[in-house]
XYZ file of N, CA and C in Angstrom:
345
model
N 123.393 157.364 24.189
C 124.421 157.736 23.291
C 123.760 157.744 21.990
N 123.962 158.838 21.247
C 123.456 158.958 19.931
C 124.481 159.187 18.884
N 124.215 158.800 17.754
C 125.180 158.888 16.594
C 124.894 160.202 15.889
N 125.932 160.934 15.638
C 125.690 162.235 14.996
C 126.302 162.051 13.619
N 125.344 162.330 12.548
C 125.869 162.138 11.143
C 126.225 163.580 10.641
N 127.115 163.713 9.645
C 127.180 164.973 8.981
C 125.964 165.414 8.340
N 125.744 166.731 8.234
C 124.533 167.335 7.756
C 124.101 166.720 6.355
N 125.173 166.735 5.449
C 124.924 166.238 4.166
C 125.089 164.878 3.937
N 125.072 164.083 4.962
C 125.376 162.542 4.873
C 124.429 161.901 3.648
N 123.194 162.061 3.856
C 122.243 161.448 2.877
C 122.544 162.005 1.471
N 122.904 163.297 1.273
C 123.102 163.893 0.001
C 124.313 163.297 -0.529
N 125.362 163.030 0.213
C 126.602 162.363 -0.305
C 126.330 160.905 -0.832
N 125.553 160.153 -0.060
C 125.240 158.906 -0.538
C 124.351 158.883 -1.777
N 123.444 159.754 -1.829
C 122.569 159.822 -2.942
C 123.318 160.193 -4.180
N 124.158 161.189 -4.157
C 124.992 161.587 -5.320
C 125.924 160.401 -5.828
N 126.630 159.760 -4.858
C 127.431 158.572 -5.074
C 126.678 157.518 -5.769
N 125.453 157.213 -5.224
C 124.730 156.006 -5.820
C 124.183 156.455 -7.175
N 123.801 157.741 -7.369
C 123.400 158.265 -8.725
C 124.537 158.089 -9.702
N 125.690 158.554 -9.335
C 126.832 158.321 -10.158
C 127.101 156.851 -10.628
N 126.969 155.884 -9.520
C 127.104 154.497 -9.771
C 126.006 154.066 -10.785
N 124.791 154.471 -10.573
C 123.677 154.260 -11.441
C 123.793 154.698 -12.792
N 124.472 155.806 -13.062
C 124.734 156.384 -14.330
C 125.695 155.536 -15.068
N 126.759 155.145 -14.388
C 127.708 154.298 -14.933
C 127.167 152.850 -15.457
N 126.338 152.316 -14.507
C 125.717 151.055 -14.800
C 124.712 151.221 -15.888
N 124.111 152.362 -15.954
C 123.124 152.533 -17.089
C 123.799 152.751 -18.417
N 125.028 153.380 -18.467
C 125.810 153.290 -19.684
C 126.254 151.969 -20.047
N 126.753 151.156 -19.156
C 127.152 149.876 -19.308
C 126.057 148.957 -19.879
N 124.941 149.140 -19.235
C 123.690 148.363 -19.714
C 123.246 148.775 -21.139
N 123.466 150.035 -21.474
C 123.046 150.463 -22.864
C 124.010 149.969 -23.796
N 125.347 149.864 -23.559
C 126.228 149.473 -24.473
C 126.351 147.952 -24.629
N 126.144 147.254 -23.482
C 126.337 145.759 -23.450
C 125.078 145.071 -23.910
N 123.904 145.311 -22.997
C 122.724 144.564 -23.102
C 121.858 145.133 -24.197
N 121.444 146.458 -24.331
C 120.487 146.982 -25.266
C 121.102 146.875 -26.595
N 122.348 147.223 -26.903
C 122.979 147.053 -28.180
C 122.910 145.544 -28.577
N 123.185 144.613 -27.694
C 122.991 143.305 -28.161
C 121.658 142.845 -28.441
N 120.744 143.189 -27.654
C 119.306 142.852 -27.876
C 118.825 143.428 -29.172
N 119.113 144.657 -29.341
C 118.596 145.372 -30.587
C 119.284 144.802 -31.879
N 120.556 144.321 -31.836
C 121.255 143.651 -32.887
C 120.582 142.427 -33.244
N 120.230 141.650 -32.189
C 119.497 140.329 -32.384
C 118.132 140.570 -32.983
N 117.455 141.713 -32.481
C 116.090 141.964 -33.036
C 116.230 142.375 -34.581
N 117.251 143.090 -34.830
C 117.549 143.537 -36.207
C 117.703 142.243 -37.184
N 118.435 141.269 -36.602
C 118.532 140.060 -37.456
C 117.165 139.285 -37.713
N 116.256 139.546 -36.787
C 114.885 138.998 -37.007
C 113.981 139.934 -37.724
N 114.455 141.033 -38.121
C 113.703 141.988 -38.954
C 112.868 142.997 -38.152
N 113.118 143.061 -36.853
C 112.339 144.046 -36.002
C 113.261 145.191 -35.572
N 112.724 146.323 -35.396
C 113.596 147.552 -35.187
C 113.349 147.978 -33.893
N 114.221 148.878 -33.312
C 114.196 149.440 -32.005
C 113.023 150.462 -32.008
N 112.400 151.047 -31.037
C 111.438 152.050 -31.092
C 111.799 153.219 -31.930
N 111.090 153.692 -32.758
C 111.298 154.845 -33.666
C 111.226 156.083 -32.812
N 110.389 156.166 -31.848
C 110.211 157.376 -31.160
C 111.365 157.743 -30.144
N 112.254 156.785 -30.072
C 113.408 157.137 -29.137
C 114.816 157.034 -29.811
N 114.868 157.953 -30.728
C 116.142 158.108 -31.428
C 116.979 159.164 -30.772
N 118.074 158.713 -29.978
C 118.977 159.713 -29.411
C 118.553 160.115 -28.057
N 117.405 159.744 -27.542
C 117.038 160.205 -26.130
C 117.392 159.130 -25.108
N 117.235 157.924 -25.335
C 117.609 156.953 -24.371
C 116.524 156.549 -23.340
N 115.155 156.967 -23.596
C 114.187 156.680 -22.779
C 113.752 155.289 -22.599
N 114.024 154.550 -23.613
C 113.736 153.191 -23.726
C 114.522 152.310 -22.757
N 115.678 152.857 -22.315
C 116.555 152.093 -21.419
C 115.844 151.650 -20.212
N 115.252 152.625 -19.615
C 114.437 152.234 -18.353
C 113.292 151.259 -18.590
N 112.634 151.326 -19.737
C 111.665 150.377 -20.095
C 112.270 148.984 -20.300
N 113.322 148.927 -21.000
C 114.074 147.678 -21.120
C 114.474 147.068 -19.832
N 114.985 147.881 -18.882
C 115.507 147.388 -17.729
C 114.192 146.837 -16.789
N 113.256 147.555 -16.667
C 111.923 147.122 -15.959
C 111.474 145.797 -16.497
N 111.431 145.725 -17.845
C 110.946 144.489 -18.488
C 111.834 143.301 -18.212
N 113.155 143.482 -18.311
C 114.034 142.422 -18.100
C 114.049 142.009 -16.550
N 113.812 142.937 -15.747
C 113.701 142.456 -14.209
C 112.471 141.837 -13.899
N 111.362 142.346 -14.458
C 110.105 141.551 -14.089
C 109.914 140.303 -14.888
N 110.342 140.394 -16.163
C 110.158 139.081 -16.945
C 108.771 138.921 -17.542
N 107.963 139.829 -17.410
C 106.529 139.714 -17.882
C 106.191 140.726 -19.093
N 105.788 140.141 -20.208
C 105.544 141.005 -21.367
C 104.130 141.518 -21.085
N 104.033 142.856 -21.520
C 102.607 143.415 -21.461
C 101.976 143.402 -22.895
N 100.604 143.384 -22.855
C 99.958 143.383 -24.125
C 100.032 144.606 -24.873
N 99.988 145.774 -24.020
C 100.214 147.057 -24.488
C 101.406 147.750 -23.952
N 102.446 147.821 -24.874
C 103.685 148.285 -24.384
C 104.378 149.207 -25.365
N 105.272 150.046 -24.944
C 105.849 151.090 -25.902
C 107.160 150.442 -26.513
N 107.477 149.243 -26.101
C 108.620 148.524 -26.722
C 108.024 147.145 -27.029
N 108.907 146.401 -27.800
C 108.442 145.028 -28.366
C 108.949 143.977 -27.185
N 108.035 143.809 -26.167
C 108.335 143.009 -25.009
C 108.857 141.639 -25.416
N 108.065 140.976 -26.305
C 108.328 139.602 -26.551
C 109.708 139.307 -27.251
N 109.960 140.268 -28.112
C 111.258 140.104 -28.851
C 112.373 140.393 -27.748
N 112.297 141.316 -26.907
C 113.326 141.670 -26.031
C 113.503 140.481 -25.071
N 112.476 139.895 -24.580
C 112.579 138.776 -23.633
C 113.165 137.525 -24.315
N 112.854 137.483 -25.680
C 113.389 136.273 -26.490
C 114.819 136.407 -26.619
N 115.475 137.612 -26.724
C 116.856 137.674 -27.010
C 117.648 138.101 -25.814
N 117.048 138.293 -24.582
C 117.777 138.627 -23.405
C 118.594 137.518 -22.872
N 119.814 137.840 -22.369
C 120.583 136.844 -21.694
C 120.430 137.008 -20.204
N 120.938 136.009 -19.435
C 120.873 136.182 -17.924
C 121.706 137.309 -17.558
N 122.837 137.539 -18.223
C 123.660 138.788 -17.820
C 122.924 140.066 -18.095
N 122.114 140.104 -19.064
C 121.356 141.303 -19.290
C 120.357 141.606 -18.073
N 119.716 140.498 -17.697
C 118.778 140.667 -16.483
C 119.505 141.166 -15.282
N 120.823 140.624 -15.012
C 121.511 141.031 -13.859
C 121.899 142.456 -13.999
N 122.359 142.951 -15.089
C 122.761 144.305 -15.211
C 121.569 145.259 -15.053
N 120.430 144.733 -15.671
C 119.248 145.624 -15.496
C 118.793 145.682 -14.001
N 118.899 144.600 -13.245
C 118.607 144.603 -11.808
C 119.382 145.590 -11.122
N 120.781 145.533 -11.251
C 121.728 146.474 -10.620
C 121.403 147.871 -10.982
N 121.145 148.151 -12.209
C 120.826 149.471 -12.588
C 119.594 150.077 -11.916
N 118.477 149.209 -11.949
C 117.281 149.716 -11.215
C 117.453 149.842 -9.731
N 118.283 148.999 -9.051
C 118.500 149.038 -7.599
C 119.284 150.234 -7.306
N 120.380 150.581 -8.062
C 121.234 151.722 -7.697
C 120.436 152.971 -7.930
N 119.587 153.047 -8.919
C 118.811 154.208 -9.229
C 117.770 154.338 -8.143
N 117.153 153.288 -7.672
C 116.199 153.358 -6.645
C 116.714 153.890 -5.300
N 117.939 153.406 -5.023
C 118.638 153.708 -3.747
C 119.009 155.261 -3.886
N 119.440 155.667 -5.045
C 119.741 157.101 -5.095
C 118.506 158.010 -4.888
N 117.431 157.592 -5.419
C 116.109 158.308 -5.183
C 115.680 158.308 -3.819
N 115.901 157.199 -3.183
C 115.597 157.067 -1.820
C 116.326 157.956 -0.982
N 117.710 158.083 -1.093
C 118.604 158.851 -0.258
C 118.342 160.361 -0.693
N 117.943 160.772 -1.839
C 117.637 162.109 -2.210
C 116.340 162.455 -1.498
N 115.383 161.562 -1.331
C 114.096 161.851 -0.625
C 114.557 162.020 0.943
N 115.402 161.137 1.461
C 115.724 161.271 2.885
C 116.456 162.529 3.222
N 117.431 162.925 2.213
C 118.033 164.160 2.370
C 117.055 165.421 2.449
N 116.104 165.320 1.587
C 115.025 166.393 1.438
C 114.393 166.441 2.841
N 113.921 165.333 3.323
C 113.127 165.241 4.541
C 114.071 165.762 5.769
N 115.220 165.287 5.821
C 116.083 165.701 6.977
C 116.409 167.137 6.797
N 116.744 167.699 5.743
C 117.154 169.186 5.574
C 116.030 170.189 5.641
N 114.711 169.692 5.544
C 113.582 170.678 5.666
C 112.930 170.766 7.038
C-alpha cells in the first residue's frame, strides 16, 4: 500500500513555512533587533551603516544569536549584540532560522519531485 500525495504537496508546505518565516522575521526585527540596537545606541555604538533600509543584517543577527559565538572578523558588532541579547531574542532567532530552513528544504524537495 502506497501513500499518494498531491502533486504540489511540497510546494504548499514550502510556501506556508516561508510565510511563517517572514512573519517571524518581521517580529524578530521589531522586537529583538530594535531592542538590541537601542541598547547599543545607549552604549554609543551604532547599527551597521551599510544596511540602511535593506534588512540584510537581520540574518546575521539571527545566526549570531543562535550560535552564540562572536567572530573576530564580522560585518556586525558581535560582542555588543551578544552583550545586549536576551534569552527571548535567542529563541525568536532560532525559530526564524528553523522556519526559513524548513521552507528552503521543502522548496528543494518540490523541485526534485517535479523535475
